[in-house]
Structure formats: C-alpha cells, structure tokens
Coordinates of C-alpha atoms and ligand atoms in Angstrom, one line a residue:
X416 CA 43.1 -70.9 -52.7
X417 CA 39.7 -71.8 -51.3
X418 CA 38.3 -75.2 -52.2
X419 CA 34.5 -75.2 -52.7
X420 CA 33.0 -78.5 -51.8
X421 CA 31.4 -80.0 -54.8
X422 CA 29.2 -83.1 -55.0
X423 CA 30.4 -86.2 -56.9
X424 CA 29.7 -85.6 -60.5
X425 CA 26.5 -86.8 -62.0
X426 CA 28.0 -89.5 -64.2
X427 CA 29.5 -91.1 -61.1
X428 CA 26.2 -90.8 -59.2
X429 CA 24.2 -92.2 -62.1
X430 CA 26.5 -95.3 -62.4
X431 CA 25.4 -96.2 -58.8
X432 CA 25.9 -99.7 -57.5
X433 CA 29.0 -101.6 -56.5
X434 CA 32.0 -100.9 -58.7
X435 CA 34.9 -103.2 -59.3
X436 CA 38.0 -102.2 -57.3
X437 CA 40.3 -100.2 -59.5
X438 CA 43.5 -102.1 -60.1
X439 CA 45.9 -99.2 -60.1
X440 CA 45.4 -97.8 -56.6
X441 CA 48.2 -98.0 -54.0
X442 CA 48.1 -97.5 -50.3
X443 CA 50.1 -94.3 -50.3
X444 CA 52.0 -93.2 -53.4
X445 CA 53.8 -90.0 -54.5
X446 CA 53.6 -89.9 -58.3
X447 CA 56.4 -87.8 -59.7
X448 CA 56.1 -86.4 -63.2
X449 CA 59.7 -86.0 -64.3
X450 CA 58.5 -84.3 -67.4
X451 CA 57.2 -81.5 -65.2
X452 CA 60.7 -81.2 -63.6
X453 CA 62.3 -81.0 -67.0
X454 CA 59.8 -78.3 -68.2
X455 CA 60.1 -76.3 -65.0
X456 CA 63.9 -76.2 -65.5
X457 CA 63.5 -75.2 -69.2
X458 CA 61.1 -72.4 -68.0
X459 CA 63.6 -71.2 -65.3
X460 CA 66.4 -71.1 -67.9
X461 CA 64.2 -69.0 -70.1
X462 CA 64.1 -66.4 -67.3
X463 CA 67.9 -66.2 -67.0
X464 CA 69.8 -63.1 -68.1
X465 CA 73.4 -62.4 -69.0
X466 CA 74.3 -66.1 -69.7
X467 CA 73.6 -67.2 -66.2
X468 CA 73.3 -71.0 -65.8
X469 CA 70.9 -73.1 -63.8
X470 CA 71.9 -75.1 -60.8
X471 CA 69.1 -77.5 -59.7
X472 CA 69.1 -78.0 -55.9
X473 CA 68.2 -81.6 -55.1
X474 CA 68.9 -81.7 -51.4
X475 CA 66.7 -83.6 -49.0
X476 CA 66.1 -86.3 -51.6
X477 CA 65.0 -83.7 -54.1
X478 CA 62.6 -82.0 -51.7
X479 CA 61.0 -85.4 -51.2
X480 CA 60.7 -86.1 -54.9
X481 CA 63.7 -88.4 -55.4
X482 CA 67.1 -86.8 -55.9
X483 CA 68.8 -88.8 -58.6
X484 CA 65.6 -89.1 -60.8
X485 CA 64.9 -85.3 -60.5
X486 CA 68.6 -84.5 -61.0
X487 CA 68.5 -86.3 -64.4
X488 CA 65.2 -84.7 -65.3
X489 CA 66.6 -81.2 -64.4
X490 CA 69.7 -81.8 -66.6
X491 CA 67.5 -82.7 -69.5
X492 CA 65.7 -79.4 -68.9
X493 CA 69.0 -77.5 -69.2
X494 CA 70.3 -77.3 -65.7
X495 CA 74.1 -77.6 -65.9
X496 CA 74.9 -77.8 -62.1
X497 CA 73.5 -79.7 -59.2
X498 CA 73.6 -78.7 -55.5
X499 CA 72.9 -80.6 -52.3
X500 CA 73.1 -79.8 -48.6
X501 CA 75.3 -82.7 -47.4
X502 CA 78.3 -84.7 -48.5
X503 CA 76.3 -88.0 -48.3
X504 CA 73.8 -86.5 -50.7
X505 CA 76.6 -85.7 -53.1
X506 CA 77.9 -89.3 -52.7
X507 CA 74.5 -90.7 -53.6
X508 CA 74.2 -88.6 -56.7
X509 CA 77.6 -89.7 -57.9
X510 CA 76.6 -93.4 -57.2
X511 CA 73.5 -92.7 -59.3
X512 CA 75.8 -91.8 -62.2
X513 CA 75.5 -88.0 -62.2
X514 CA 78.8 -86.5 -63.2
X515 CA 78.1 -82.8 -63.7
X516 CA 79.4 -80.0 -61.5
X517 CA 78.0 -80.6 -58.0
X518 CA 78.1 -78.2 -55.1
X519 CA 77.6 -79.2 -51.4
X520 CA 76.0 -76.1 -49.8
X521 CA 76.2 -77.1 -46.1
X522 CA 78.7 -77.1 -43.3
X523 CA 81.0 -80.1 -43.3
X524 CA 82.6 -82.0 -40.5
X525 CA 86.1 -83.3 -41.3
X526 CA 84.6 -86.6 -42.2
X527 CA 81.9 -84.9 -44.4
X528 CA 84.6 -82.9 -46.1
X529 CA 86.5 -86.1 -47.0
X530 CA 83.3 -87.6 -48.3
X531 CA 82.6 -84.5 -50.5
X532 CA 86.1 -84.4 -51.8
X533 CA 86.0 -88.2 -52.6
X534 CA 82.8 -87.5 -54.6
X535 CA 84.5 -84.7 -56.6
X536 CA 82.0 -82.3 -55.2
X537 CA 82.7 -78.6 -54.8
X538 CA 82.5 -77.2 -51.4
X539 CA 81.8 -73.9 -49.5
X540 CA 84.3 -72.2 -47.2
X541 CA 84.4 -68.9 -45.3
X542 CA 87.2 -69.3 -42.7
X543 CA 90.9 -69.9 -43.2
X544 CA 90.9 -73.0 -41.0
X545 CA 88.3 -74.6 -43.2
X546 CA 90.5 -73.9 -46.2
X547 CA 93.4 -75.6 -44.6
X548 CA 91.4 -78.6 -43.7
X549 CA 90.2 -79.0 -47.3
X550 CA 93.7 -78.6 -48.6
X551 CA 94.7 -81.5 -46.5
X552 CA 92.1 -83.7 -48.1
X553 CA 92.8 -82.9 -51.7
X554 CA 93.9 -85.9 -53.7
X555 CA 94.6 -86.0 -57.5
X556 CA 92.5 -83.1 -58.6
X557 CA 92.4 -79.7 -56.7
X558 CA 89.3 -79.2 -54.6
X559 CA 87.0 -76.5 -56.0
X560 CA 86.0 -74.1 -53.3
X561 CA 83.2 -71.4 -53.2
X562 CA 83.8 -68.6 -50.7
X563 CA 80.6 -67.6 -48.9
X564 CA 79.9 -64.0 -47.9
X565 CA 77.1 -63.6 -45.4
X566 CA 75.3 -60.4 -46.6
X567 CA 72.4 -60.7 -44.2
X568 CA 71.2 -64.3 -43.9
X569 CA 72.9 -64.6 -40.6
X570 CA 73.8 -68.3 -40.9
X571 CA 76.8 -69.7 -42.7
X572 CA 79.5 -67.5 -44.3
X573 CA 81.5 -64.6 -43.0
X574 CA 79.9 -61.2 -42.7
X575 CA 83.3 -59.7 -43.0
X576 CA 84.2 -58.8 -46.6
X577 CA 87.9 -58.6 -45.8
X578 CA 87.9 -62.0 -44.2
X579 CA 86.1 -63.3 -47.3
X580 CA 88.7 -61.7 -49.5
X581 CA 91.5 -63.3 -47.4
X582 CA 89.9 -66.7 -47.6
X583 CA 89.5 -66.3 -51.4
X584 CA 93.2 -65.3 -51.7
X585 CA 94.3 -68.3 -49.7
X586 CA 92.2 -70.7 -51.8
X587 CA 93.5 -69.1 -55.0
X588 CA 97.1 -69.4 -53.9
X589 CA 96.9 -73.0 -52.8
X590 CA 98.2 -75.6 -55.2
X591 CA 95.7 -78.2 -54.1
X592 CA 92.6 -75.9 -54.1
X593 CA 90.8 -74.1 -56.9
X594 CA 88.8 -70.9 -56.3
X595 CA 85.6 -71.8 -58.2
X596 CA 83.1 -69.2 -57.0
X597 CA 81.8 -66.6 -54.6
X598 CA 78.4 -66.9 -53.2
X599 CA 75.8 -65.5 -50.8
X600 CA 72.2 -66.4 -49.8
X601 CA 69.1 -64.2 -49.5
X602 CA 66.9 -64.2 -46.3
X603 CA 63.8 -62.5 -47.7
X604 CA 63.7 -63.1 -51.5
X605 CA 60.2 -64.4 -51.2
X606 CA 58.9 -61.3 -49.3
X607 CA 58.2 -59.1 -52.2
X608 CA 58.7 -55.4 -51.5
X609 CA 60.9 -55.7 -48.5
X610 CA 64.1 -53.7 -48.0
X611 CA 66.5 -56.4 -46.9
X612 CA 66.7 -58.2 -50.2
X613 CA 67.9 -55.2 -52.2
X614 CA 70.4 -54.4 -49.4
X615 CA 71.8 -57.9 -49.6
X616 CA 72.0 -57.7 -53.3
X617 CA 73.9 -54.4 -53.2
X618 CA 76.3 -55.8 -50.7
X619 CA 77.0 -59.0 -52.7
X620 CA 77.3 -57.1 -56.0
X621 CA 80.0 -54.9 -54.6
X622 CA 81.9 -58.0 -53.4
X623 CA 81.5 -59.7 -56.7
X624 CA 83.0 -56.7 -58.5
X625 CA 86.0 -56.6 -56.2
X626 CA 86.6 -60.4 -56.6
X627 CA 86.0 -60.4 -60.4
X628 CA 88.7 -57.8 -60.8
X629 CA 91.2 -60.2 -59.2
X630 CA 89.8 -63.6 -60.4
X631 CA 88.0 -63.1 -63.7
X632 CA 86.9 -66.8 -64.0
X633 CA 84.9 -66.8 -60.8
X634 CA 81.3 -68.2 -60.8
X635 CA 79.3 -65.7 -58.7
X636 CA 75.9 -67.0 -57.4
X637 CA 73.3 -65.9 -54.9
X638 CA 69.8 -66.5 -56.1
X639 CA 67.4 -69.1 -54.9
X640 CA 64.1 -69.7 -56.8
X641 CA 62.4 -66.6 -55.3
X642 CA 65.3 -64.3 -56.1
X643 CA 65.5 -65.8 -59.7
X644 CA 61.9 -64.6 -60.2
X645 CA 62.2 -61.4 -58.3
X646 CA 65.3 -59.7 -59.8
X647 CA 67.4 -60.5 -62.8
X648 CA 70.2 -58.5 -61.2
X649 CA 70.5 -61.4 -58.7
X650 CA 71.2 -63.9 -61.5
X651 CA 75.0 -63.3 -61.7
X652 CA 76.6 -66.4 -63.3
X653 CA 74.5 -69.1 -61.8
X654 CA 71.1 -69.4 -60.0
X655 CA 70.5 -72.1 -57.4
X656 CA 66.8 -73.1 -57.8
X657 CA 65.2 -75.8 -55.7
X658 CA 61.6 -75.4 -54.9
X659 CA 60.6 -74.1 -58.4
X660 CA 62.3 -77.0 -60.1
X661 CA 59.6 -79.2 -58.5
X662 CA 56.8 -76.9 -59.6
X663 CA 56.3 -75.5 -56.1
X664 CA 55.7 -71.8 -55.8
X665 CA 58.5 -69.9 -54.1
X666 CA 56.0 -67.3 -53.0
X667 CA 53.5 -69.8 -51.6
X668 CA 50.8 -68.8 -54.1
X669 CA 49.5 -70.8 -57.1
X670 CA 52.4 -72.3 -59.1
X671 CA 50.4 -71.9 -62.3
X672 CA 50.7 -68.1 -62.0
X673 CA 54.5 -68.5 -62.5
X674 CA 54.2 -71.2 -65.3
X675 CA 55.3 -73.9 -62.9
X676 CA 53.9 -77.4 -63.0
X677 CA 53.7 -79.3 -59.7
X678 CA 55.7 -82.5 -60.2
X679 CA 54.3 -84.4 -57.3
X680 CA 50.9 -85.9 -56.6
X681 CA 50.1 -87.6 -53.3
X682 CA 47.5 -90.4 -53.7
X683 CA 45.8 -93.1 -51.6
X684 CA 42.5 -94.9 -51.9
X685 CA 39.3 -95.5 -50.1
X686 CA 39.9 -98.8 -48.3
X687 CA 36.5 -98.8 -46.5
X688 CA 33.2 -97.0 -46.8
X689 CA 31.4 -96.9 -43.5
X690 CA 27.9 -95.5 -42.8
X691 CA 27.8 -93.4 -39.6
X692 CA 24.5 -92.7 -37.9
X693 CA 23.9 -89.4 -36.2
X694 CA 26.0 -89.3 -33.0
X695 CA 28.5 -91.9 -34.2
X696 CA 32.1 -90.8 -34.4
X697 CA 35.3 -91.6 -36.4
X698 CA 38.8 -91.8 -35.1
X699 CA 40.8 -91.2 -32.0
X700 CA 39.3 -88.8 -29.5
X701 CA 36.0 -88.6 -31.4
X702 CA 37.1 -85.4 -33.0
X703 CA 34.4 -85.9 -35.6
X704 CA 30.8 -86.8 -34.6
X705 CA 28.2 -87.2 -37.3
X706 CA 25.5 -84.5 -36.9
X707 CA 23.5 -86.3 -39.5
X708 CA 23.8 -89.7 -41.2
X709 CA 26.7 -89.8 -43.5
X710 CA 29.4 -92.2 -45.0
X711 CA 33.0 -92.1 -44.0
X712 CA 35.8 -93.1 -46.3
X713 CA 38.8 -94.6 -44.6
X714 CA 42.1 -93.9 -46.4
X715 CA 45.1 -96.0 -45.2
X716 CA 47.6 -93.1 -45.1
X717 CA 48.5 -91.0 -42.0
X718 CA 51.2 -89.1 -40.2
X719 CA 53.5 -92.1 -40.5
X720 CA 53.5 -91.2 -44.2
X721 CA 53.9 -87.5 -43.6
X722 CA 50.3 -86.5 -43.7
X723 CA 50.6 -84.2 -40.7
X724 CA 48.3 -84.5 -37.7
X725 CA 47.6 -80.8 -38.0
X726 CA 45.3 -81.7 -40.9
X727 CA 42.8 -83.1 -38.4
X728 CA 39.4 -81.7 -39.4
X729 CA 41.5 -79.4 -41.6
X730 CA 42.0 -80.6 -45.2
X731 CA 40.1 -81.6 -48.4
X732 CA 40.6 -84.8 -50.3
X733 CA 39.5 -85.5 -53.8
X734 CA 37.4 -88.7 -54.2
X735 CA 35.2 -89.4 -57.2
X736 CA 36.3 -86.1 -58.8
X737 CA 35.0 -83.9 -55.9
X738 CA 36.3 -82.3 -52.7
X739 CA 35.5 -84.1 -49.4
X740 CA 36.5 -82.8 -46.0
X741 CA 39.1 -84.8 -44.0
X742 CA 37.2 -85.3 -40.7
X743 CA 38.4 -86.6 -37.4
X744 CA 41.9 -87.1 -36.2
X745 CA 44.8 -87.9 -38.6
X746 CA 46.3 -91.0 -37.1
X747 CA 49.6 -92.7 -37.9
X748 CA 48.2 -95.1 -40.5
X749 CA 44.7 -93.8 -41.4
X750 CA 42.6 -90.7 -42.2
X751 CA 38.8 -90.5 -42.5
X752 CA 37.0 -88.4 -45.1
X753 CA 33.3 -87.4 -45.0
X754 CA 31.9 -88.7 -48.3
X755 CA 28.3 -87.7 -47.6
X756 CA 25.2 -89.9 -47.2
X757 CA 24.7 -90.9 -50.8
X758 CA 28.2 -91.5 -51.9
X759 CA 28.7 -93.8 -54.9
X760 CA 32.3 -94.4 -53.6
X761 CA 33.2 -98.0 -53.0
X762 CA 36.3 -99.6 -51.5
X763 CA 39.0 -99.3 -54.0
X764 CA 38.1 -95.8 -55.1
X765 CA 41.2 -93.6 -55.8
X766 CA 41.8 -90.6 -53.5
X767 CA 44.1 -87.6 -54.1
X768 CA 45.6 -85.5 -51.3
X769 CA 47.8 -83.4 -53.5
X770 CA 47.3 -83.3 -57.3
X771 CA 44.4 -83.3 -59.7
X772 CA 41.3 -85.5 -60.2
X773 CA 38.3 -85.0 -62.4
X774 CA 39.2 -81.4 -63.3
X775 CA 39.8 -80.3 -59.7
X776 CA 43.1 -80.0 -57.9
X777 CA 44.7 -79.6 -54.5
X778 CA 48.1 -78.0 -54.1
X779 CA 51.0 -78.5 -51.7
X780 CA 50.7 -74.7 -51.1
X781 CA 47.1 -75.0 -49.9
X782 CA 48.0 -77.9 -47.6
X783 CA 51.0 -75.8 -46.3
X784 CA 48.7 -72.9 -45.5
X785 CA 46.4 -75.1 -43.5
X786 CA 49.4 -76.3 -41.5
X787 CA 50.8 -72.8 -41.1
X788 CA 54.0 -73.9 -42.9
X789 CA 55.5 -73.8 -46.4
X790 CA 55.2 -76.1 -49.4
X791 CA 58.9 -77.1 -48.9
X792 CA 58.0 -78.8 -45.6
X793 CA 55.0 -80.6 -47.0
X794 CA 56.9 -82.5 -49.7
X795 CA 60.1 -82.9 -47.6
X796 CA 57.9 -84.4 -44.9
X797 CA 56.6 -87.3 -47.0
X798 CA 58.1 -90.3 -45.2
X799 CA 60.0 -93.2 -46.9
X800 CA 56.9 -95.3 -46.3
X801 CA 55.3 -93.4 -49.2
X802 CA 56.2 -95.3 -52.4
X803 CA 57.5 -93.0 -55.2
X804 CA 56.6 -93.8 -58.7
X805 CA 58.0 -92.0 -61.8
X806 CA 56.6 -91.1 -65.1
X807 CA 57.8 -88.8 -67.9
X808 CA 61.4 -90.0 -68.1
Ligands
PLP857 C1 68.1 -74.8 -50.4 C2 69.0 -73.7 -51.0 C3 68.7 -73.1 -52.2 C4 67.4 -73.4 -53.0 O1 66.4 -72.6 -52.5 P1 64.9 -72.6 -53.1 O2 64.2 -71.6 -52.3 O3 64.4 -74.0 -52.9 O4 65.0 -72.3 -54.5 C5 69.6 -72.2 -52.7 N1 70.7 -71.9 -52.0 C6 71.0 -72.4 -50.8 C7 72.2 -72.0 -50.1 C8 70.1 -73.3 -50.2 O5 70.4 -73.8 -49.0

C-alpha cells in the first residue's frame, strides 16, 4: 500500500497557535483492541468447515499483543483451544487462569517437558525416546500427546510415516499417555498457487485416514492462518491460527481484504517541534539534512522499543491526521519526523506509527514491507519497554 503524503487538514491549520498538551499521550504505547481479537476469531470460525474447531496461537506473548489478554478475547470469539511454542508460555497462561485445552508446539528439553506436564498442557512428539521421556513425567492424569508428521516443512516431526505410526501406537498403548492428535505444518501456505502446499496436504490427508481407522477419536490438525483461508480441505478437526487472530494478514496484504481487523496500534507523541534551517540536520550521522526550511517533530520512541533502525528515512508517521516522513536515523530512544515548515503541531501532539488517525491508517504489513520482513516480526519485535494498554474487554 502506498501512502500519499497529505498536508495537515484545514481545521487543524486554521486553529493555529499553541495548543494545550493532550493529556492522553504516552511515550510509547501499543493499544490493543481485544474486541478486534474476539471478532477476528468469530470470523475465522465462520470460515471453518466440517465441524473444525479454532485453536488460537498465542506464542511469543500473543505475537507481541499480550498472551493472556488475547487468549481470553480469543475464547470469547469462539476459539476452544490455545497453543504456545514453549512450556513457560503454557505455565504463564495457566497462571493467568486459562484452563482450556492448551498445546505446546515446540521442542522440549526434559525440564521443559516437566513444566508442560505440570501445566496440564498437551505436547508434541515424533520419536519413541521422546514418548518414553514423557511417560516418565506423567503424574495423576495421562499426558496428552500429538504425533507430528513432517510432510515437507523440514523442521520438527518425523518425515517417516511408519515411524509416526509406531510413535502413535506406543503413545496409545501407554497407560500414562493419551494419543490426542496427529499434526503437521505447512511451509508455503501463504504462497498462493505453489505446488508444495497441495503435496503436503495430500501426504497428511493419507496419514490422517490411516490413523483415524485405528484411533477414531484423534484430533487431526495442520492449518495455520494462511492454510485456513487457502483450502477448507486443510481444516481437518482443528485449525491453529495465530497471525490472523490479531488482525494481521497471513498473505502480507491488506487485512481488511480478508475481513480482519488489526488489533494493535503503536503510538507515541511529538515531544519537541524544532525548526531546521536549510543545511541543518537531524539525528546521528546527519542522515537527514534540510534542503529547505522545515520543522522536525521529535518522537521519544526508537529501536529500544522495537521501531527498527531499518526505518531510517524509510517510514511514514501520522501526526495531525496526515502522513509525515520519518527522516534521519532511528536511534534507540528517538525518531524524527519532517512536519513541514508551517506545521500547526505543538509538543504533546499524538503520533501514530501503526494504526489509524484522522481517517488515515498505517499497517504493520506496510512497515514490514519497508523492512523487507513480515508483519509477524513487526509486532513480535515490540520490546517490553512499550506499554500495552487494553480496550474492548
Ligand atoms: C506459529 C504456528 C502456527 C500459527 O501460524 P500463523 O501463521 O501465525 O497462523 C501454527 N502452527 C504451528 C506449528 C506454529 O508454530
């Protein structure tokens, strides 16, 4: 999405003069709309076929949005399962009072496995030695295990269907383990039209048929957000959606095209407005030198907050309802924005790096494109120094 630069709107210009400092600005804040998370989950559920359920993936602190808050909002929207990557993340959700089915997707050290089991989380296994280790940790209730077949992701899981079947049999036969599911993960679900996704889907479908014949109660699952949109045949019994839950587009396009609402807005404020004469510069290394007189807005947010240095001379910021270019070097604690020579902006003016202001909006997808990365990395990269505030609960 290109962002035309627009002048501050006329009402703002006409008001002129010094304005009182708005009281609600914060240095750097991620405002999370939990209502959007709930609605995104309800929308994802409406796409599901054949009675498939929705597992909301809230790993990496809910993709930077806050895991427990988003987990609760996702359950309100009809998700029935949660998934995380690590045992510690599972422990934190349980401590936050979430007691639904909870799957730890990642590899587990023996210590991690004990933590996951203690949190009554379900775990993934694909080798017989992993199964034995889990069995040794089971306490009162059997540990629920999901057997992972690698159908072409080339990471965790076994690529050998016979090994996967042996592991499943071993779990099913063990008194302290329960065979809860079989799973796989797609490598290219977001690359529409590629051949690898359908090949993985065929391979997993064949495995699921074989396993269901033996274990009719299995929960089969493979789809991430992109696969959930891409092919109903990938829904099986459960879909594991992460990025779409937060209203981020799994295909790196505009989330609105898929009826997704971005849940996160990243905001700061103009702490200083500084006139620059022609030839004067802003920031480290003088990466911006005024070619004509202008005013610079200094925003107290930087790469220490997760606003990446690659945005140097390479972003737009909303101030006064209009787009303004980020100019100069992104430093740890500050960025500078070219507000133009006649800006009505005064210290205290709110600024938006991701989100909407005055009818305009900036998306995480656009910021990701400028950084040659993906929206996932933009929101996961917001540091703990950014306050999170929640609405819509
Ligand atoms: C992170 C993850 C997901 C969720 O992926 P999205 O693209 O965010 O929907 C699903 N499954 C596994 C195994 C994952 O690691």
